Short mmCIF file of C-alpha atoms and ligand atoms in Angstrom, two decimals:
data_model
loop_
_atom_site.label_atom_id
_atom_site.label_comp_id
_atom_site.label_asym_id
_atom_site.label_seq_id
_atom_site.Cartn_x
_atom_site.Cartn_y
_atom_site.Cartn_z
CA UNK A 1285 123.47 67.02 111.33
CA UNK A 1286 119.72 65.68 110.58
CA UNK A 1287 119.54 65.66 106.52
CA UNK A 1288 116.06 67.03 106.63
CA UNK A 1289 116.05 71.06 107.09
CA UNK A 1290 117.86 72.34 109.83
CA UNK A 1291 116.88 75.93 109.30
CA UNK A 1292 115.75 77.99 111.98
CA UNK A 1293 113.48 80.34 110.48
CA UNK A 1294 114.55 84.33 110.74
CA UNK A 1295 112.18 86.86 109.31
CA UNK A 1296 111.56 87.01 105.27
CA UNK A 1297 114.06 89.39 103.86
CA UNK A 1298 113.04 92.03 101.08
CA UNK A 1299 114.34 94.32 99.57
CA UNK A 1300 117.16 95.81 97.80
CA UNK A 1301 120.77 95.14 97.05
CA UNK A 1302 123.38 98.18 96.70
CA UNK A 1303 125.64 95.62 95.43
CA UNK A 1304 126.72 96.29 91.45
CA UNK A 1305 130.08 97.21 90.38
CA UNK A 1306 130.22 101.14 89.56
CA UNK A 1307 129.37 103.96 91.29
CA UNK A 1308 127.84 103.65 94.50
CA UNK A 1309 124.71 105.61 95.00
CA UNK A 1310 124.09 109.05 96.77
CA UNK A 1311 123.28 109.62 100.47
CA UNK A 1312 120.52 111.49 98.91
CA UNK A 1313 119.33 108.68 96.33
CA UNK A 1314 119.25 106.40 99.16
CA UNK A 1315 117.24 108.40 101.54
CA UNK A 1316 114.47 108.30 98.53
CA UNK A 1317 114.95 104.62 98.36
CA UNK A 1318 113.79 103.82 102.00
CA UNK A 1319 111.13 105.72 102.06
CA UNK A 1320 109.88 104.10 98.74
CA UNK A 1321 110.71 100.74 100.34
CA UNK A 1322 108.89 101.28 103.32
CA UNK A 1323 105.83 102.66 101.50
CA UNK A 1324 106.11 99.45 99.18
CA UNK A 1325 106.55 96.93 102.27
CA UNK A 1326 110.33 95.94 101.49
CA UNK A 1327 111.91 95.62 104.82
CA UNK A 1328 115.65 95.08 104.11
CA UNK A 1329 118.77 97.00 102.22
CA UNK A 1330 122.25 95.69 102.05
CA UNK A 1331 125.29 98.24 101.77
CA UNK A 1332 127.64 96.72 99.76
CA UNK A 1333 128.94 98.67 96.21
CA UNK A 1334 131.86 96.61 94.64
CA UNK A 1335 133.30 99.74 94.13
CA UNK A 1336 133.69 101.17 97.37
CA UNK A 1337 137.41 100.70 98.31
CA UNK A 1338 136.05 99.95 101.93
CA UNK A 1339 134.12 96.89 101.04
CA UNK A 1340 136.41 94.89 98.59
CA UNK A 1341 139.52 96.40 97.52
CA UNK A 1342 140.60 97.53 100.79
CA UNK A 1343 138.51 95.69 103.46
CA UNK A 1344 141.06 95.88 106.00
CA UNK A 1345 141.47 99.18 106.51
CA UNK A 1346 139.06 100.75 108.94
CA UNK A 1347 136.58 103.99 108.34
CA UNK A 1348 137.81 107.51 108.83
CA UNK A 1349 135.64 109.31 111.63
CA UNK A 1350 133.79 111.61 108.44
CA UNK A 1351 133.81 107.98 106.61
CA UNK A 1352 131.95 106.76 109.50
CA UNK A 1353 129.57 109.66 109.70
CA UNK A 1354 128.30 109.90 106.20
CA UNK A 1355 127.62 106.08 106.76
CA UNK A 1356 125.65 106.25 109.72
CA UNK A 1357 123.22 108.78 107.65
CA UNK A 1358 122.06 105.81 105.79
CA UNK A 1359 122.07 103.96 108.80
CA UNK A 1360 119.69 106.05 110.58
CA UNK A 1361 117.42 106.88 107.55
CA UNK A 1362 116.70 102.99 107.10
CA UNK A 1363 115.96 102.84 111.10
CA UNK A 1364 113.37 105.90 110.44
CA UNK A 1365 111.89 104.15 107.78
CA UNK A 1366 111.72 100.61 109.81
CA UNK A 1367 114.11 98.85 107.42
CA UNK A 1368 117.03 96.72 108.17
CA UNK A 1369 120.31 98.33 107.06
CA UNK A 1370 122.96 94.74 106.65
CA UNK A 1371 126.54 95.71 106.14
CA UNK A 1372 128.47 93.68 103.72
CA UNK A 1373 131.97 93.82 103.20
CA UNK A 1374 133.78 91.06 100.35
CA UNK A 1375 136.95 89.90 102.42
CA UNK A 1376 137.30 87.43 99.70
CA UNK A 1377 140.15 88.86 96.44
CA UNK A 1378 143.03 88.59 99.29
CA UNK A 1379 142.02 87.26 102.39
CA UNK A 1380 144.25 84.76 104.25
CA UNK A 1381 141.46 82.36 106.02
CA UNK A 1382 143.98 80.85 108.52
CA UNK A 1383 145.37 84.25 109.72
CA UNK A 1384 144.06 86.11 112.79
CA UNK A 1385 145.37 89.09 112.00
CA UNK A 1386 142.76 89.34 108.88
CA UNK A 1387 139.80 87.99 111.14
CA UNK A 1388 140.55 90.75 114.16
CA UNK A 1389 140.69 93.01 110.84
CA UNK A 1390 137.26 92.12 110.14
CA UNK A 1391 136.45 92.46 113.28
CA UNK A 1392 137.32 95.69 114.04
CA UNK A 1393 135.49 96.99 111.10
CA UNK A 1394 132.36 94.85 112.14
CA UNK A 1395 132.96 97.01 115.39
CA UNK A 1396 132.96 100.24 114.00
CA UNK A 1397 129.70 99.67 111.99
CA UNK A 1398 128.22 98.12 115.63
CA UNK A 1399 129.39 101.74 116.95
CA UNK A 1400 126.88 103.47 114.10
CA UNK A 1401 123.92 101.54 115.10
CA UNK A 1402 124.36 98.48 113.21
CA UNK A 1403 123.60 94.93 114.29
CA UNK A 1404 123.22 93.06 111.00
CA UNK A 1405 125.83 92.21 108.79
CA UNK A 1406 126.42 90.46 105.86
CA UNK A 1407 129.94 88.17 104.19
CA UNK A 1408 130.00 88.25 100.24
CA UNK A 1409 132.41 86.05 98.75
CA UNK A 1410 131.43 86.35 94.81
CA UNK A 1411 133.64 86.85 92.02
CA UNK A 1412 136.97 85.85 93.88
CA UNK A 1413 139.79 83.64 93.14
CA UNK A 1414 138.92 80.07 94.32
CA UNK A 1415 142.31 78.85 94.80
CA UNK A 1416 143.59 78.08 98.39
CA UNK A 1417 146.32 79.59 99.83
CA UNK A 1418 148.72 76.60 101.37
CA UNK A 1419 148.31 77.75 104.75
CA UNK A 1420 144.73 77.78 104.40
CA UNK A 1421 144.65 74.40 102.95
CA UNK A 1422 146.73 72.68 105.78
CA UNK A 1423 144.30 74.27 108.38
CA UNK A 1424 140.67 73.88 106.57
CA UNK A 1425 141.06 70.88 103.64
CA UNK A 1426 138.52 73.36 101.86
CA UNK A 1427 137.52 76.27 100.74
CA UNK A 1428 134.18 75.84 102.04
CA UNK A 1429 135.76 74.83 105.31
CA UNK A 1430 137.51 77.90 105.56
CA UNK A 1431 134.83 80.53 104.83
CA UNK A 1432 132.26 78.73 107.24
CA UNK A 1433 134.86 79.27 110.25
CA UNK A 1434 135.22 82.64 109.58
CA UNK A 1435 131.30 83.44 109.29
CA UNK A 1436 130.28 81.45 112.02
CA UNK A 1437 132.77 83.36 114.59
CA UNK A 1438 131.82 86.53 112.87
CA UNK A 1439 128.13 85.30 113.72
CA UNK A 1440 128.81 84.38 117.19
CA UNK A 1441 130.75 87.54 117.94
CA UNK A 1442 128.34 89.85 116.57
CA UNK A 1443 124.80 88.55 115.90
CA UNK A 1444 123.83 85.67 117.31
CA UNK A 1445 122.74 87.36 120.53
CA UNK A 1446 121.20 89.68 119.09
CA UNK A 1447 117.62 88.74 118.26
CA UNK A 1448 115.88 89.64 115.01
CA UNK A 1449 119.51 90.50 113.89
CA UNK A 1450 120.38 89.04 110.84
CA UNK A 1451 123.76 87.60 109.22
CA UNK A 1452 123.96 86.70 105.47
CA UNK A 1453 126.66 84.93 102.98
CA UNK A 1454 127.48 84.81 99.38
CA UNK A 1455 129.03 81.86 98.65
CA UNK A 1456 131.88 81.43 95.83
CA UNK A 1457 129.56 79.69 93.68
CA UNK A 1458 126.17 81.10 94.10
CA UNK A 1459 124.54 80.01 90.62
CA UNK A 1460 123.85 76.41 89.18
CA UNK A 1461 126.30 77.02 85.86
CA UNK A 1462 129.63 78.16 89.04
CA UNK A 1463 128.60 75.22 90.86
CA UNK A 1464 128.38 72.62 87.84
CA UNK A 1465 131.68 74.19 86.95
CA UNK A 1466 133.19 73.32 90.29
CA UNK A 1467 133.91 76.60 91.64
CA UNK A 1468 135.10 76.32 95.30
CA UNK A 1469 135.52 72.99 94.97
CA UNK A 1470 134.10 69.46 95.08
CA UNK A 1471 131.12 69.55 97.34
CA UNK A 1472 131.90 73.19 97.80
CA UNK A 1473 127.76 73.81 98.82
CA UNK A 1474 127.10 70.82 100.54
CA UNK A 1475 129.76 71.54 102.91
CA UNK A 1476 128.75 75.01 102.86
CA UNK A 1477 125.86 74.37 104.00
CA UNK A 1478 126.39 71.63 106.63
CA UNK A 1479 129.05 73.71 108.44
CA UNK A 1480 127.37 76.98 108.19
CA UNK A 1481 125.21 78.08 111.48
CA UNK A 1482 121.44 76.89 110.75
CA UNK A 1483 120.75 80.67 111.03
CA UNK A 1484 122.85 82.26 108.45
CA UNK A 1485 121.28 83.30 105.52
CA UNK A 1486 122.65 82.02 102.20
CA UNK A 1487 122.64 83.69 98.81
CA UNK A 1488 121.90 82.52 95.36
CA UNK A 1489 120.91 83.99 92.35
CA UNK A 1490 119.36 80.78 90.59
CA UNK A 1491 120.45 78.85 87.77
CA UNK A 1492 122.44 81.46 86.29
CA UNK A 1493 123.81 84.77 87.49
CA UNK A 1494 121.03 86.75 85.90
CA UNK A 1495 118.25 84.19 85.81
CA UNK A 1496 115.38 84.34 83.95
CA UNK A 1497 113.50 81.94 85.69
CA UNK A 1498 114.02 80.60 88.95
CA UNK A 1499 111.54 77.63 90.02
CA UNK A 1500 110.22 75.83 92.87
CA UNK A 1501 112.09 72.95 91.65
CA UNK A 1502 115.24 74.30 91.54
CA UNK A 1503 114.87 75.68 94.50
CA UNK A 1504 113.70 72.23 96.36
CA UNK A 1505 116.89 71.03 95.28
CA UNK A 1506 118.93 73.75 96.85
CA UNK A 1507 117.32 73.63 100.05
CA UNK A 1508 118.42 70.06 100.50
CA UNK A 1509 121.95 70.96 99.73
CA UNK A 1510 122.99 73.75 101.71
CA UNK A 1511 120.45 72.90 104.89
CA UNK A 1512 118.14 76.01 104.55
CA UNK A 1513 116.00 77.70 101.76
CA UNK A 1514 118.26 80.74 99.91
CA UNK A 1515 118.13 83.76 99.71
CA UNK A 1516 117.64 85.49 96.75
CA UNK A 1517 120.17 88.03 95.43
CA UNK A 1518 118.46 88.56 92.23
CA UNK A 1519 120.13 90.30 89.38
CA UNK A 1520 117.27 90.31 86.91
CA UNK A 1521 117.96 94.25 86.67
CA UNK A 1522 120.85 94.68 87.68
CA UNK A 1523 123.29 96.22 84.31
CA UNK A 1524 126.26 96.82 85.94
CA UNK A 1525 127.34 93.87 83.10
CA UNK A 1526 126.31 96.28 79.86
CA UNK A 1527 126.51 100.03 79.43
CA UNK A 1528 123.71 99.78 76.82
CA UNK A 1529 120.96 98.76 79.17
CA UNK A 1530 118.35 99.56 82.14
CA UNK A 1531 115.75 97.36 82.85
CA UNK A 1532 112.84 99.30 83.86
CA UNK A 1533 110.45 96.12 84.09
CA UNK A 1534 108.44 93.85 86.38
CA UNK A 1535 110.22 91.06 88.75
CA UNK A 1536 108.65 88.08 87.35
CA UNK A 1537 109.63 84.37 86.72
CA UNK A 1538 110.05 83.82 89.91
CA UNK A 1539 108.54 81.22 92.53
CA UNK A 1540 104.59 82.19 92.97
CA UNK A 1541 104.58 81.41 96.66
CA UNK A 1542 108.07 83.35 97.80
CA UNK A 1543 107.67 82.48 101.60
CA UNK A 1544 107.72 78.79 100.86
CA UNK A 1545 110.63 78.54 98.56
CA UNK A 1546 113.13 81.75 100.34
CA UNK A 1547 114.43 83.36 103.21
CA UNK A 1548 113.98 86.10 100.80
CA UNK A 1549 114.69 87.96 97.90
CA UNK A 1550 116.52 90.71 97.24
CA UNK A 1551 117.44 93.02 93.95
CA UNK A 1552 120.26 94.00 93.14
CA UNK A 1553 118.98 96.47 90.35
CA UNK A 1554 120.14 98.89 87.99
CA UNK A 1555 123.53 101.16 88.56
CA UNK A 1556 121.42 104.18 87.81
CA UNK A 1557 119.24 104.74 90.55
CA UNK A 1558 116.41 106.42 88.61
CA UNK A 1559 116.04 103.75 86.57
CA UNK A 1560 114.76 101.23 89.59
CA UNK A 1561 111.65 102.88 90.25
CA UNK A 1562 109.09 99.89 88.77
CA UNK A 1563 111.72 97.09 89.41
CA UNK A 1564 111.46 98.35 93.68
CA UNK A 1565 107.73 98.75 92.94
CA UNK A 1566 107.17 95.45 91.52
CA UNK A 1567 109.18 93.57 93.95
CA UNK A 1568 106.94 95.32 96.83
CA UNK A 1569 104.11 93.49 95.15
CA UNK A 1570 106.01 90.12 94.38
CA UNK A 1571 106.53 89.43 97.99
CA UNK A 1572 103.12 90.91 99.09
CA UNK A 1573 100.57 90.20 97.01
CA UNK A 1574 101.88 86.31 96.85
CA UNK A 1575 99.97 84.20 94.48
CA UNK A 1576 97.88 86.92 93.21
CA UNK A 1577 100.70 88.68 91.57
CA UNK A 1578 100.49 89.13 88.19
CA UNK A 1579 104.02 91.39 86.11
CA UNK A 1580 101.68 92.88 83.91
CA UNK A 1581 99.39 94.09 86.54
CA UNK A 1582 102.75 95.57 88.07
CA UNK A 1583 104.58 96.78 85.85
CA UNK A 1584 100.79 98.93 84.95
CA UNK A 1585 100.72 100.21 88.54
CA UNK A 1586 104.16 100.24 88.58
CA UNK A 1587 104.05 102.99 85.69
CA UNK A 1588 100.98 105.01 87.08
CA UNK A 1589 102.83 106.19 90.17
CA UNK A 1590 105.94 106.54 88.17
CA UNK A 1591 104.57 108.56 85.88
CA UNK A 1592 104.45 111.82 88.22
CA UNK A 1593 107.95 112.27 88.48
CA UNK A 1594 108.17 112.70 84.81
CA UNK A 1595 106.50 115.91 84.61
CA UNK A 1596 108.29 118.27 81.93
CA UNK A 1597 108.44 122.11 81.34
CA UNK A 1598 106.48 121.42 78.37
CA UNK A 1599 103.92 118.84 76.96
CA UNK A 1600 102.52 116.66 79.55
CA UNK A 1601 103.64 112.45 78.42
CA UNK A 1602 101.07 110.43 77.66
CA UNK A 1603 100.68 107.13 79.61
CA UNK A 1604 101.56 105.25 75.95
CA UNK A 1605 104.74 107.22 75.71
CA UNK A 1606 105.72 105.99 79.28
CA UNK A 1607 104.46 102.46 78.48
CA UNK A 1608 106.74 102.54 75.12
CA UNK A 1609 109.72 103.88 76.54
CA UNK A 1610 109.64 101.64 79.73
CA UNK A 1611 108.83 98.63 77.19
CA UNK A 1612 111.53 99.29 75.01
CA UNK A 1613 114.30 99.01 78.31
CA UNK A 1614 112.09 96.23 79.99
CA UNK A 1615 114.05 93.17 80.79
CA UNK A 1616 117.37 91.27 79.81
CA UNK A 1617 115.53 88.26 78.22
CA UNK A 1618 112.42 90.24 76.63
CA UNK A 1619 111.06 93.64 75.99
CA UNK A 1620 107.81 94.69 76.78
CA UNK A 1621 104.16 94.63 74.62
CA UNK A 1622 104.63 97.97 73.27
CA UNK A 1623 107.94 97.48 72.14
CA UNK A 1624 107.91 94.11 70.62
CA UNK A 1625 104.84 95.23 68.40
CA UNK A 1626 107.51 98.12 67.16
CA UNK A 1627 109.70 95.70 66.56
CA UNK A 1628 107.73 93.16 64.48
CA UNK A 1629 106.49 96.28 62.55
CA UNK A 1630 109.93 97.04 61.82
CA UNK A 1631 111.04 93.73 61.17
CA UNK A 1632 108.61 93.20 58.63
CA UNK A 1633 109.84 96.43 56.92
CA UNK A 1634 113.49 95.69 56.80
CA UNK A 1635 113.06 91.30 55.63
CA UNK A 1636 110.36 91.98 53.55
CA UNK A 1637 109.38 93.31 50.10
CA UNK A 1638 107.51 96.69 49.79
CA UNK A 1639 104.68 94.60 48.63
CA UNK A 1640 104.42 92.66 51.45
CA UNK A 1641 104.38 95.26 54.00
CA UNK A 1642 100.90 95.75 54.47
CA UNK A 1643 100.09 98.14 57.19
CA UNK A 1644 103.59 98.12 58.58
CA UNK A 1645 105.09 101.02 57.20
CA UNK A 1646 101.99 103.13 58.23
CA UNK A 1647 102.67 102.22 61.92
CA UNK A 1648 106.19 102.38 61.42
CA UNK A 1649 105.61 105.61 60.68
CA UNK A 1650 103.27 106.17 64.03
CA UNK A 1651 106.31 104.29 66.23
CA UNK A 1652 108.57 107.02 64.52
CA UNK A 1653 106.75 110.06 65.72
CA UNK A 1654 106.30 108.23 68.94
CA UNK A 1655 109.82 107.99 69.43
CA UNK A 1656 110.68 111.53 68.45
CA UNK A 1657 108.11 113.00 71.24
CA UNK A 1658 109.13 110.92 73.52
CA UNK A 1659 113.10 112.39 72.78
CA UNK A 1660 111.44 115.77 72.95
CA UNK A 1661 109.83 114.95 76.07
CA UNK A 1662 112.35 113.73 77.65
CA UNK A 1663 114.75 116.38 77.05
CA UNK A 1664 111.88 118.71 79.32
CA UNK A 1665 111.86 116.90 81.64
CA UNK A 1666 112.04 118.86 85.19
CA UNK A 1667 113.46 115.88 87.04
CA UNK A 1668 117.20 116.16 85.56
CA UNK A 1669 118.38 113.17 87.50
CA UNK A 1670 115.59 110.96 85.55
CA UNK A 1671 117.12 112.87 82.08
CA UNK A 1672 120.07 111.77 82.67
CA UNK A 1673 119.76 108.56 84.18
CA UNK A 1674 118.43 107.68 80.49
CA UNK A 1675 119.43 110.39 77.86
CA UNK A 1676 122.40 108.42 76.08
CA UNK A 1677 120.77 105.11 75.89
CA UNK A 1678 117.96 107.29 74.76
CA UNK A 1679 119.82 108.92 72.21
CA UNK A 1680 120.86 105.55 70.30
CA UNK A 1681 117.06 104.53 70.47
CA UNK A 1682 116.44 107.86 68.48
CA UNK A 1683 119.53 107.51 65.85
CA UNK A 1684 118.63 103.88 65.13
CA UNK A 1685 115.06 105.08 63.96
CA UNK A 1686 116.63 107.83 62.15
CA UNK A 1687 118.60 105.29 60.10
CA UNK A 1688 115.92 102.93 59.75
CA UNK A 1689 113.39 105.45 58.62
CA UNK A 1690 115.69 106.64 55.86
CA UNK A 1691 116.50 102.90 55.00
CA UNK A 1692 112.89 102.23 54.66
CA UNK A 1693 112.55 105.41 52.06
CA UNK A 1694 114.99 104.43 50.48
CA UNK A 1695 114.16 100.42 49.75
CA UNK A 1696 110.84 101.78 48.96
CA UNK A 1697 111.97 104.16 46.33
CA UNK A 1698 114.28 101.65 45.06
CA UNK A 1699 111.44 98.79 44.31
CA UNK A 1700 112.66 96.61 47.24
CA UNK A 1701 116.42 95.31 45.44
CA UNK A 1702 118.74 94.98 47.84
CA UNK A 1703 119.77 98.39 48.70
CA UNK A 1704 122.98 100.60 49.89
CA UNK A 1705 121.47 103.23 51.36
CA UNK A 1706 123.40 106.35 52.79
CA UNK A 1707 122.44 108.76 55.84
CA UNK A 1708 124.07 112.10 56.26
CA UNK A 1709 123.67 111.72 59.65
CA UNK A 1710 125.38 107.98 59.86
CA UNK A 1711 129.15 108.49 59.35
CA UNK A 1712 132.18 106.31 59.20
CA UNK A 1713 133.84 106.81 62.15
CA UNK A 1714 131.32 108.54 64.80
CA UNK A 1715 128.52 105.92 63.93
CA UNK A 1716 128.78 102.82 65.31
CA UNK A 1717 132.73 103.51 65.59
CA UNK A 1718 135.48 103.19 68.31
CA UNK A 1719 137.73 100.04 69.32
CA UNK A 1720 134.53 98.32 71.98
CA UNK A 1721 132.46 98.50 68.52
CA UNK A 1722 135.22 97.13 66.08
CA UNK A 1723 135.63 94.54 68.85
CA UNK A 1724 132.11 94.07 69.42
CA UNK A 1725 131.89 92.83 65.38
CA UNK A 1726 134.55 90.47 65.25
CA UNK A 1727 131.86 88.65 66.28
CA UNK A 1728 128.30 87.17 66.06
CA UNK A 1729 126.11 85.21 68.26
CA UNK A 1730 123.65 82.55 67.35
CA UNK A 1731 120.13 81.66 69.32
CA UNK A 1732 122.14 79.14 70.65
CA UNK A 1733 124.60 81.73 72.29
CA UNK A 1734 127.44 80.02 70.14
CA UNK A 1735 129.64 82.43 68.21
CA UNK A 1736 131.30 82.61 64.84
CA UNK A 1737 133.23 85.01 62.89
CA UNK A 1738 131.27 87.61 61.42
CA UNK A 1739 131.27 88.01 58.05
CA UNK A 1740 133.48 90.88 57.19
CA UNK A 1741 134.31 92.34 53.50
C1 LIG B 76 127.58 89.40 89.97
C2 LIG B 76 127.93 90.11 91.23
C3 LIG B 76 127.20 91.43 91.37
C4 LIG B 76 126.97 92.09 90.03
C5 LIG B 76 126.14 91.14 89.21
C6 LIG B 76 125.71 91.64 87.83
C7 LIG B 76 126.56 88.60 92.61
C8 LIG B 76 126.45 87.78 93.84
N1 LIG B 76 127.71 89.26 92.39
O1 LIG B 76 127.99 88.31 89.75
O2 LIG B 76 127.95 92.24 92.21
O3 LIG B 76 126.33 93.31 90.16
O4 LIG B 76 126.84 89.96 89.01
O5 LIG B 76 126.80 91.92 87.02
O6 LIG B 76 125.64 88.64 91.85
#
């Protein structure tokens, strides 16, 4: 094979991954996304929950006829809305490569979703055990061996002859930090890549598994290792990972021209699907708008159109309220404008003397009743899905003010010493108690991500 690029260019895949541990979305939830998607100009979904027994746990065993049906409603929604519905299944926790039995299985289940009206499909083999059954080893040498046999017969079988249809791959390593730690195996993407068709799609989600930046560079580099430009399966917002956050922020950090670098990119976003509203926006203009994108600029237009579905029984919110509340959930690596002024003003409050506070505590004090209309707000809201898609992270935002505010008092009344303050409200035991948070404080991390024991009386 020529070492220059051997990819045969497919369309530009966009769109959105259903692909987080958890619970899957609703029939329902999806039908919104399409239509969002299509209105945005995504033009791709991939079914593929971790937590669906059909699509990992239980692979092999084929759909039930009302299985099947429910399915197909998806199916036919994304074909109404002109977007490509890819069925994944994850073969990969107990799969015997060598055995024909387990690739008629697959198969047979690529079948039934052919019967529904499907015609592109999709391999994932993330998070699986990278050790080789014997069997396998005596027939393939390698893992990567192994997994390109059974994609590329999947391929022939099903897509290939089917044009504009579409056939994507995770591979076992599909981030820089799994492949400089050798998952899969020496050479694990080079091979990959080499044996793979030159039309399979491969994804990657950058240097690390949520990335905050991915670059042309790194990408360059890819491309000339697995024979073709990857795919992104991006998991900047995805929080399947932490029960404490939703990222309700702009795509950004990633390649300016996306057509040049990718095959694609696709999110893989939040588990709560009310909280993906600007992420799916944002992308929309990411792969649009090309160089002219700008986050801010999205994540602004983003909010505007947003902002009608949080219409209450009460008091109307005010576009700062969104702006704050979407700032404060943002992204993994940084929070928005709005929130990291709050934070600095709090900061200051909390490491500094009274003396030195300056204008802080006033707008401490404006951040405060911010917070509490926004938790009053909230509460009214008419969209009850949206309520409760963020109510309990919501709820830890409010109690951590509560404390802070009667800290602050408190240090202020007390000249500044260092102070042991108390809050009725703050209790051994049902604050900040339970066995994850005991565990949790064993525990601290430095900037450097290195951790020590915490210092505990
Ligand atoms: C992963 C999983 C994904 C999960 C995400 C975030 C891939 C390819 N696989 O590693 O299912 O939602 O991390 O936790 O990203």
């Amino acid at each position: 094979m020529n070492e220059e690029s051997t990819v045969e260019t497919g369309p530009f895949l966009s769109g959105v991954i259903e692909g987080f541990y958890g619970r899957p979305w609703t029939l329902e939830q999806r039908s919104v996304l399409f239509q969002r998607m299509a209105s945005w100009r995504l033009n791709t979904y991939l079914y593929g929950p971790k937590d669906d027994l059909h699509h990992r746990a239980s692979w092999r065993r084929l759909y039930s006829s009302e299985d099947l049906a429910v399915l197909r409603e998806s199916v036919v929604q994304c074909q109404a809305n002109g977007i490509r519905f890819v069925y994944a299944i994850g073969p990969g926790l107990d799969i015997t490569y060598s055995s024909e039995e387990d690739l008629e299985a697959l198969r047979q289940r690529l079948k039934q979703l052919r019967e529904i009206g499907v015609a592109d499909f999709a391999l994932l083999f993330d998070d699986i055990p990278d050790s080789m059954l014997e069997c396998d080893r005596a027939q393939f040498g390698s893992f990567a061996a192994a997994q390109a046999r059974i994609c590329n017969t999947l391929y022939a079988d099903f897509v290939q002859e089917i044009p504009e249809a579409v056939f994507l791959v995770c591979p076992t390593p599909y981030c820089s930090r799994m492949d400089q730690e050798g998952l899969g195996g020496e050479n694990y993407l080079d091979d990959l890549g080499a044996s793979l068709h030159p039309s399979i799609y491969l994804f990657w989600t950058g240097p690390g598994i949520i990335s905050r930046e991915i670059s042309e560079g790194h990408l360059a580099a890819l491309k000339r290792r697995l024979k073709r430009a990857p795919l992104i399966w991006d998991n900047y917002h995805a929080n399947d990972y932490d029960l404490r956050r939703l990222y309700t922020g702009p795509i950004d950090g990633r390649p300016a021209k996306a057509t040049e670098h990718l095959t694609g990119i696709m999110i893989n976003p939040n588990c709560e699907f009310e909280a993906n509203f600007v992420p799916v926006y944002t992308l929309g203009r990411y792969v649009n708008l090309g160089d002219a994108y700008s986050a801010n600029q999205a994540f602004a237009e983003g909010l505007t159109l947003w902002q009608s579905e949080f219409e209450t029984v009460g008091e109307a919110w005010s576009r700062d309220e969104l702006t704050l509340f979407a700032s404060i959930y943002y992204l993994p690596f940084s929070m928005g404008d709005s929130a990291s002024s709050m934070m600095e003003d709090i900061k200051v409050l909390i490491q500094r003397e009274p003396t030195d506070w300056g204008d802080a505590e006033g707008r401490f004090h404006f951040w405060r009743a911010r917070i509490q209309s926004i938790s009053v707000k909230l509460t009214e809201l008419k969209h009850r899905e949206l309520f409760y898609t963020f109510n309990r992270q919501w709820w830890e935002i409010r109690e951590e003010f509560e404390l802070l505010a009667r800290f602050i008092e408190h240090k202020k009344v007390n000249g500044g010493r260092t102070v042991l303050a108390r809050s009725p409200e703050h209790l051994c035991g049902t604050y900040r108690g339970g066995t994850i948070h005991q565990l949790q404080s064993l525990l601290s991390m430095n900037e450097d991500g290195q951790f020590f024991e915490s210092n505990h009386e």
